[in-house]
Amino acid sequence: MKIGQLAKRSGFSAHTIRYYERIGLLPRAHRDQSGQRDYDASILVWVEFLSRLKTIGMPIRDMQRYAKLRESGPSTETERRELLERHRQRVQAHVAELQDCLLVLDTKIAGYARLEQRVKKHVTQTTRKRKSTGARYARPV
Amino acid sequence: MKIGQLAKRSGFSAHTIRYYERIGLLPRAHRDQSGQRDYDASILVWVEFLSRLKTIGMPIRDMQRYAKLRESGPSTETERRELLERHRQRVQAHVAELQDCLLVLDTKIAGYARLEQRVKKHVTQTTRKRKSTGARYARPV
DNA sequence: CTACGGGTTAGAGCATGCTCTAGGTCAAGC
DNA sequence: GCTTGACCTAGAGCATGCTCTAACCCGTAG
């Protein structure tokens, strides 16, 4: 598999794949007789794992550390687990924070929606005497 | 309230607060007789909202747009709601993706943990004949 | 009166993570 | 033989979001 193929299958651009190789996230790929990278399908497992680490926002430094440990063989497995666990903690905290903010956001969105309802109502009732339009809902920030 | 106070209360650095004013995220603060920013406590509501938008990863461009709309008065409320809703969608999708990746990560961490258990067992049983240590668990990536 | 702990500005610099360019090689199809 | 498209390397450049510097100004305590 050449780099273009890997790019399509992995979602990373060829540029990014070369960059990842340069910085040690990907092992130096085997080259064919004309010097082009030639990947074994087995690289996909690692690339997809990297993709997940990226999704959960692991800094490249940590990925580099992980990649290095991985290349050092099974004796580094405890350290790898610890690295992943530390990041999992961070991500879980972040998700909790996001959900917290989402609640606040929903409240604000609902506030705007209510304002819009009031405006609509006002327009349709504009010829009648309205009973109560007091500030039942605070105007959002 | 001076900028240092606002910094402490908001969690943004004074540098960042000035930067936010420069780019229009914060309204130009009133200055006292000696030219120093003098904030009214009411700014905190907005600053904390900005902080939430930042937490949920809204790009500064969008925050700028929101701030501008906010300063243009109530007629922009629908647009503000739409802006928030669009971002909420993105965040929800992102949270789902994170949780997805966390599941995979947990599986991998559990895999490492099992390997470590096997090693321990092996060490304690090292003088006895072990019954089955076949590859019941795949070695993680 | 002077030192200190704040504040001011404009603008430079930095960390992260790519992304692109320049100038070249190679293999296949017309 | 020549074009085309995909690849190569080294290194420059870019987008985002701050963060810091230089050089200066105040007000207050000792």
CSV table of C-alpha atoms (C1' of nucleotides) in Angstrom, one decimal:
chain,number,residue,atom,x,y,z
A,1,MET,CA,0.0,0.0,0.0
A,2,LYS,CA,1.4,3.4,-1.0
A,3,ILE,CA,1.0,6.6,1.0
A,4,GLY,CA,-1.9,7.8,-1.1
A,5,GLN,CA,-3.8,4.6,-0.3
A,6,LEU,CA,-3.0,4.9,3.4
A,7,ALA,CA,-4.1,8.5,3.4
A,8,LYS,CA,-7.5,7.6,1.9
A,9,ARG,CA,-8.0,4.7,4.3
A,10,SER,CA,-6.8,6.5,7.4
A,11,GLY,CA,-8.3,10.0,6.9
A,12,PHE,CA,-4.9,11.6,7.4
A,13,SER,CA,-3.4,13.4,4.4
A,14,ALA,CA,-0.2,12.1,2.8
A,15,HIS,CA,1.5,15.3,4.1
A,16,THR,CA,0.4,14.4,7.6
A,17,ILE,CA,1.5,10.8,7.3
A,18,ARG,CA,5.0,11.9,6.3
A,19,TYR,CA,5.0,14.4,9.1
A,20,TYR,CA,4.0,11.7,11.6
A,21,GLU,CA,6.8,9.5,10.4
A,22,ARG,CA,9.3,12.4,10.7
A,23,ILE,CA,8.3,13.1,14.3
A,24,GLY,CA,8.3,9.4,15.2
A,25,LEU,CA,4.6,8.7,15.5
A,26,LEU,CA,4.8,6.3,12.7
A,27,PRO,CA,7.7,3.9,12.3
A,28,ARG,CA,9.9,4.5,9.3
A,29,ALA,CA,8.1,2.9,6.5
A,30,HIS,CA,9.7,0.3,4.3
A,31,ARG,CA,10.6,1.8,0.8
A,32,ASP,CA,10.1,0.0,-2.5
A,33,GLN,CA,12.9,-0.1,-5.1
A,34,SER,CA,12.2,3.4,-6.2
A,35,GLY,CA,12.2,4.9,-2.7
A,36,GLN,CA,8.5,5.2,-2.2
A,37,ARG,CA,6.9,4.2,1.1
A,38,ASP,CA,5.2,0.8,0.9
A,39,TYR,CA,2.9,0.0,3.8
A,40,ASP,CA,1.7,-3.3,5.1
A,41,ALA,CA,-2.0,-3.4,5.9
A,42,SER,CA,-1.0,-4.0,9.5
A,43,ILE,CA,-0.1,-0.3,9.9
A,44,LEU,CA,-3.8,0.5,9.8
A,45,VAL,CA,-4.3,-0.7,13.3
A,46,TRP,CA,-1.7,1.7,14.7
A,47,VAL,CA,-2.8,4.6,12.5
A,48,GLU,CA,-6.4,4.2,13.6
A,49,PHE,CA,-5.3,4.1,17.2
A,50,LEU,CA,-3.3,7.3,16.7
A,51,SER,CA,-6.4,8.8,15.1
A,52,ARG,CA,-8.4,8.0,18.3
A,53,LEU,CA,-5.7,9.4,20.5
A,54,LYS,CA,-5.9,12.6,18.3
A,55,THR,CA,-9.7,12.6,18.7
A,56,ILE,CA,-9.5,12.5,22.4
A,57,GLY,CA,-7.0,15.4,22.3
A,58,MET,CA,-3.9,13.7,23.4
A,59,PRO,CA,-1.0,16.0,22.7
A,60,ILE,CA,1.5,14.9,20.2
A,61,ARG,CA,4.2,14.8,22.8
A,62,ASP,CA,2.3,12.1,24.7
A,63,MET,CA,1.6,10.2,21.5
A,64,GLN,CA,5.4,10.3,20.7
A,65,ARG,CA,6.1,8.9,24.2
A,66,TYR,CA,3.5,6.1,23.6
A,67,ALA,CA,4.9,5.3,20.2
A,68,LYS,CA,8.4,5.1,21.7
A,69,LEU,CA,7.3,2.8,24.5
A,70,ARG,CA,5.5,0.6,22.0
A,71,GLU,CA,8.7,0.3,19.9
A,72,SER,CA,10.6,-0.7,23.0
A,73,GLY,CA,8.6,-3.9,23.4
A,74,PRO,CA,6.4,-5.5,26.0
A,75,SER,CA,8.4,-4.5,29.0
A,76,THR,CA,6.9,-1.0,28.7
A,77,GLU,CA,3.3,-2.1,28.9
A,78,THR,CA,2.6,-0.9,32.4
A,79,GLU,CA,4.0,2.5,31.5
A,80,ARG,CA,1.8,2.6,28.4
A,81,ARG,CA,-1.3,1.7,30.4
A,82,GLU,CA,-0.5,4.5,32.9
A,83,LEU,CA,0.0,7.0,30.1
A,84,LEU,CA,-3.4,6.0,28.7
A,85,GLU,CA,-5.1,6.1,32.1
A,86,ARG,CA,-3.8,9.5,32.9
A,87,HIS,CA,-5.2,10.8,29.6
A,88,ARG,CA,-8.4,9.0,30.1
A,89,GLN,CA,-8.9,10.9,33.4
A,90,ARG,CA,-8.3,14.2,31.6
A,91,VAL,CA,-10.8,13.4,28.9
A,92,GLN,CA,-13.4,12.3,31.3
A,93,ALA,CA,-13.0,15.5,33.3
A,94,HIS,CA,-13.2,17.4,30.0
A,95,VAL,CA,-16.4,15.6,28.9
A,96,ALA,CA,-18.0,16.4,32.2
A,97,GLU,CA,-17.1,20.0,31.8
A,98,LEU,CA,-18.5,20.1,28.3
A,99,GLN,CA,-21.7,18.6,29.4
A,100,ASP,CA,-22.0,21.1,32.2
A,101,CYS,CA,-21.5,24.0,29.7
A,102,LEU,CA,-24.0,22.4,27.3
A,103,LEU,CA,-26.6,22.6,30.0
A,104,VAL,CA,-26.0,26.3,30.5
A,105,LEU,CA,-26.0,26.7,26.7
A,106,ASP,CA,-29.3,24.9,26.4
A,107,THR,CA,-30.8,27.2,29.0
A,108,LYS,CA,-29.7,30.2,27.1
A,109,ILE,CA,-30.9,28.9,23.8
A,110,ALA,CA,-34.3,28.1,25.4
A,111,GLY,CA,-34.3,31.7,26.7
A,112,TYR,CA,-33.9,33.1,23.2
A,113,ALA,CA,-36.5,30.8,21.9
A,114,ARG,CA,-39.0,32.0,24.5
A,115,LEU,CA,-38.2,35.6,23.6
A,116,GLU,CA,-39.0,34.8,20.0
A,117,GLN,CA,-42.3,33.2,21.0
A,118,ARG,CA,-43.2,36.3,22.9
A,119,VAL,CA,-42.5,38.4,19.9
A,120,LYS,CA,-44.6,36.2,17.7
A,121,LYS,CA,-47.5,36.3,20.2
A,122,HIS,CA,-47.2,40.1,20.4
A,123,VAL,CA,-47.4,40.4,16.7
A,124,THR,CA,-50.5,38.2,16.4
A,125,GLN,CA,-52.2,39.9,19.3
A,126,THR,CA,-51.2,43.4,18.3
A,127,THR,CA,-54.8,44.6,17.8
A,128,ARG,CA,-56.1,43.1,21.1
A,129,LYS,CA,-55.3,44.3,24.6
A,130,ARG,CA,-52.6,42.0,26.0
A,131,LYS,CA,-53.0,40.8,29.5
A,132,SER,CA,-49.4,40.3,30.7
A,133,THR,CA,-46.1,40.6,29.0
A,134,GLY,CA,-44.2,41.4,32.2
A,135,ALA,CA,-40.6,40.2,32.3
A,136,ARG,CA,-41.3,36.6,33.2
A,137,TYR,CA,-38.2,35.5,31.4
A,138,ALA,CA,-34.9,37.3,31.9
A,139,ARG,CA,-33.4,38.6,28.7
A,140,PRO,CA,-30.3,36.4,28.0
A,141,VAL,CA,-26.8,37.7,27.9
B,1,MET,CA,-12.8,46.7,39.7
B,2,LYS,CA,-9.4,47.0,38.0
B,3,ILE,CA,-8.0,44.5,35.5
B,4,GLY,CA,-6.1,42.5,38.1
B,5,GLN,CA,-9.2,41.9,40.1
B,6,LEU,CA,-11.2,40.9,37.0
B,7,ALA,CA,-8.4,38.5,36.1
B,8,LYS,CA,-8.5,36.8,39.5
B,9,ARG,CA,-12.3,36.6,39.4
B,10,SER,CA,-12.6,35.4,35.9
B,11,GLY,CA,-9.6,33.0,35.5
B,12,PHE,CA,-8.3,34.9,32.5
B,13,SER,CA,-5.0,36.6,32.8
B,14,ALA,CA,-4.9,40.4,32.5
B,15,HIS,CA,-2.9,39.9,29.3
B,16,THR,CA,-5.8,37.9,27.9
B,17,ILE,CA,-8.4,40.3,29.1
B,18,ARG,CA,-6.6,43.2,27.2
B,19,TYR,CA,-6.3,40.9,24.2
B,20,TYR,CA,-10.0,40.1,24.3
B,21,GLU,CA,-10.8,43.8,24.4
B,22,ARG,CA,-8.5,44.5,21.5
B,23,ILE,CA,-10.2,41.9,19.3
B,24,GLY,CA,-13.7,42.9,20.4
B,25,LEU,CA,-14.7,40.0,22.7
B,26,LEU,CA,-15.0,42.5,25.5
B,27,PRO,CA,-16.4,45.9,25.1
B,28,ARG,CA,-13.9,48.8,25.5
B,29,ALA,CA,-13.7,49.2,29.3
B,30,HIS,CA,-14.3,52.6,30.9
B,31,ARG,CA,-11.1,54.2,32.1
B,32,ASP,CA,-10.5,56.0,35.4
B,33,GLN,CA,-8.9,59.4,35.6
B,34,SER,CA,-5.5,57.9,35.2
B,35,GLY,CA,-6.4,55.8,32.1
B,36,GLN,CA,-6.7,52.5,33.9
B,37,ARG,CA,-9.6,50.1,33.0
B,38,ASP,CA,-12.3,50.3,35.6
B,39,TYR,CA,-14.8,47.4,35.4
B,40,ASP,CA,-18.4,47.2,36.6
B,41,ALA,CA,-19.2,43.9,38.3
B,42,SER,CA,-21.8,43.4,35.6
B,43,ILE,CA,-19.0,42.5,33.2
B,44,LEU,CA,-18.5,39.2,35.0
B,45,VAL,CA,-21.7,37.8,33.5
B,46,TRP,CA,-20.3,38.3,30.0
B,47,VAL,CA,-16.8,37.2,30.9
B,48,GLU,CA,-18.1,34.0,32.4
B,49,PHE,CA,-20.2,33.3,29.4
B,50,LEU,CA,-17.2,33.8,27.2
B,51,SER,CA,-15.3,31.4,29.4
B,52,ARG,CA,-18.0,28.8,28.8
B,53,LEU,CA,-17.9,29.3,25.1
B,54,LYS,CA,-14.2,28.8,25.3
B,55,THR,CA,-14.6,25.6,27.3
B,56,ILE,CA,-16.9,24.2,24.6
B,57,GLY,CA,-14.3,25.1,22.0
B,58,MET,CA,-16.1,27.8,20.2
B,59,PRO,CA,-13.6,29.5,17.8
B,60,ILE,CA,-12.8,33.1,18.6
B,61,ARG,CA,-14.2,34.1,15.2
B,62,ASP,CA,-17.6,32.9,16.3
B,63,MET,CA,-17.3,34.5,19.7
B,64,GLN,CA,-16.5,37.8,18.0
B,65,ARG,CA,-19.6,37.4,15.9
B,66,TYR,CA,-21.7,36.7,18.9
B,67,ALA,CA,-20.2,39.7,20.8
B,68,LYS,CA,-20.9,41.9,17.8
B,69,LEU,CA,-24.5,40.7,17.6
B,70,ARG,CA,-24.9,41.2,21.3
B,71,GLU,CA,-23.8,44.8,21.0
B,72,SER,CA,-26.2,45.4,18.2
B,73,GLY,CA,-29.2,45.0,20.5
B,74,PRO,CA,-32.2,42.7,20.8
B,75,SER,CA,-33.0,42.5,17.1
B,76,THR,CA,-30.1,40.1,16.7
B,77,GLU,CA,-31.4,37.5,19.2
B,78,THR,CA,-32.6,35.0,16.6
B,79,GLU,CA,-29.2,35.1,15.0
B,80,ARG,CA,-27.5,34.6,18.3
B,81,ARG,CA,-29.7,31.7,19.1
B,82,GLU,CA,-28.9,30.1,15.8
B,83,LEU,CA,-25.2,30.7,16.3
B,84,LEU,CA,-25.3,29.0,19.7
B,85,GLU,CA,-27.4,26.1,18.3
B,86,ARG,CA,-25.0,25.4,15.5
B,87,HIS,CA,-22.2,25.2,17.9
B,88,ARG,CA,-24.2,23.1,20.4
B,89,GLN,CA,-24.6,20.6,17.6
B,90,ARG,CA,-20.9,20.4,17.0
B,91,VAL,CA,-20.2,20.0,20.7
B,92,GLN,CA,-22.7,17.3,21.1
B,93,ALA,CA,-21.3,15.4,18.1
B,94,HIS,CA,-17.8,15.9,19.6
B,95,VAL,CA,-18.9,14.6,23.0
B,96,ALA,CA,-20.4,11.5,21.4
B,97,GLU,CA,-17.1,10.9,19.5
B,98,LEU,CA,-15.1,11.3,22.7
B,99,GLN,CA,-17.2,8.8,24.5
B,100,ASP,CA,-16.8,6.4,21.7
B,101,CYS,CA,-13.1,6.7,21.8
B,102,LEU,CA,-13.1,6.4,25.6
B,103,LEU,CA,-14.8,3.0,25.3
B,104,VAL,CA,-12.0,1.8,23.0
B,105,LEU,CA,-9.4,3.3,25.3
B,106,ASP,CA,-11.0,1.5,28.3
B,107,THR,CA,-10.8,-1.8,26.4
B,108,LYS,CA,-7.2,-1.2,25.7
B,109,ILE,CA,-6.4,-0.2,29.2
B,110,ALA,CA,-8.2,-3.3,30.5
B,111,GLY,CA,-6.1,-5.4,28.0
B,112,TYR,CA,-2.9,-4.0,29.5
B,113,ALA,CA,-4.2,-4.6,33.0
B,114,ARG,CA,-5.0,-8.2,32.2
B,115,LEU,CA,-1.5,-8.7,30.8
B,116,GLU,CA,-0.1,-7.4,34.0
B,117,GLN,CA,-2.2,-9.8,36.0
B,118,ARG,CA,-0.9,-12.7,33.9
B,119,VAL,CA,2.6,-11.6,34.5
B,120,LYS,CA,2.0,-11.4,38.3
B,121,LYS,CA,0.4,-14.8,38.2
B,122,HIS,CA,3.3,-16.2,36.3
B,123,VAL,CA,5.8,-14.9,38.8
B,124,THR,CA,3.9,-16.3,41.8
B,125,GLN,CA,3.4,-19.7,40.0
B,126,THR,CA,6.9,-19.8,38.6
B,127,THR,CA,7.8,-23.0,40.5
B,128,ARG,CA,4.6,-24.9,39.7
B,129,LYS,CA,3.5,-26.3,36.4
B,130,ARG,CA,1.0,-23.8,34.9
B,131,LYS,CA,-2.2,-25.2,33.3
B,132,SER,CA,-3.1,-22.7,30.5
B,133,THR,CA,-1.5,-19.4,29.5
B,134,GLY,CA,-2.7,-19.6,25.9
B,135,ALA,CA,-3.3,-16.3,24.2
B,136,ARG,CA,-6.8,-15.8,25.6
B,137,TYR,CA,-6.2,-12.1,25.4
B,138,ALA,CA,-4.8,-10.3,22.5
B,139,ARG,CA,-1.7,-8.3,23.2
B,140,PRO,CA,-2.8,-4.6,22.8
B,141,VAL,CA,-1.4,-2.3,20.1
C,1,DC,C1',11.4,61.9,47.1
C,2,DT,C1',11.7,57.6,45.8
C,3,DA,C1',10.7,52.9,45.4
C,4,DC,C1',7.1,49.6,44.5
C,5,DG,C1',3.2,47.5,42.8
C,6,DG,C1',0.1,48.1,40.0
C,7,DG,C1',-1.6,49.8,35.4
C,8,DT,C1',-1.0,51.5,30.0
C,9,DT,C1',0.3,50.7,24.7
C,10,DA,C1',1.9,48.7,20.4
C,11,DG,C1',3.7,45.1,18.7
C,12,DA,C1',6.8,41.0,18.8
C,13,DG,C1',7.1,36.1,20.0
C,14,DC,C1',5.6,31.5,21.0
C,15,DA,C1',3.3,26.7,21.2
C,16,DT,C1',0.8,23.4,18.7
C,17,DG,C1',-0.2,20.9,14.8
C,18,DC,C1',-0.2,20.7,10.7
C,19,DT,C1',0.1,22.2,5.5
C,20,DC,C1',2.4,23.6,1.6
C,21,DT,C1',6.3,24.6,-1.7
C,22,DA,C1',10.3,23.7,-4.6
C,23,DG,C1',12.7,20.9,-7.1
C,24,DG,C1',13.3,16.5,-8.1
C,25,DT,C1',12.5,10.9,-9.3
C,26,DC,C1',10.0,7.2,-11.2
C,27,DA,C1',6.6,4.1,-13.8
C,28,DA,C1',2.9,3.6,-17.0
C,29,DG,C1',0.3,4.8,-21.1
C,30,DC,C1',-0.1,7.1,-25.7
D,1,DG,C1',10.1,9.8,-26.4
D,2,DC,C1',7.0,12.5,-23.7
D,3,DT,C1',3.3,13.5,-20.6
D,4,DT,C1',0.9,12.5,-16.5
D,5,DG,C1',0.3,11.5,-11.8
D,6,DA,C1',2.0,9.9,-7.8
D,7,DC,C1',5.7,9.9,-5.0
D,8,DC,C1',10.3,11.8,-2.6
D,9,DT,C1',13.0,15.4,0.7
D,10,DA,C1',14.1,19.4,3.3
D,11,DG,C1',12.4,23.1,4.9
D,12,DA,C1',9.3,27.2,4.9
D,13,DG,C1',4.8,29.0,6.1
D,14,DC,C1',0.4,29.2,8.3
D,15,DA,C1',-3.8,29.2,11.6
D,16,DT,C1',-5.1,29.7,16.3
D,17,DG,C1',-4.9,31.6,20.6
D,18,DC,C1',-2.7,33.4,23.5
D,19,DT,C1',1.7,35.4,26.1
D,20,DC,C1',5.2,38.3,26.8
D,21,DT,C1',8.3,42.6,26.2
D,22,DA,C1',9.6,47.3,26.2
D,23,DA,C1',9.0,51.6,27.6
D,24,DC,C1',6.3,54.3,29.9
D,25,DC,C1',2.6,56.2,33.7
D,26,DC,C1',0.3,56.5,38.4
D,27,DG,C1',-0.7,56.5,43.4
D,28,DT,C1',0.6,55.3,47.8
D,29,DA,C1',3.8,54.0,51.8
D,30,DG,C1',8.1,54.8,54.1
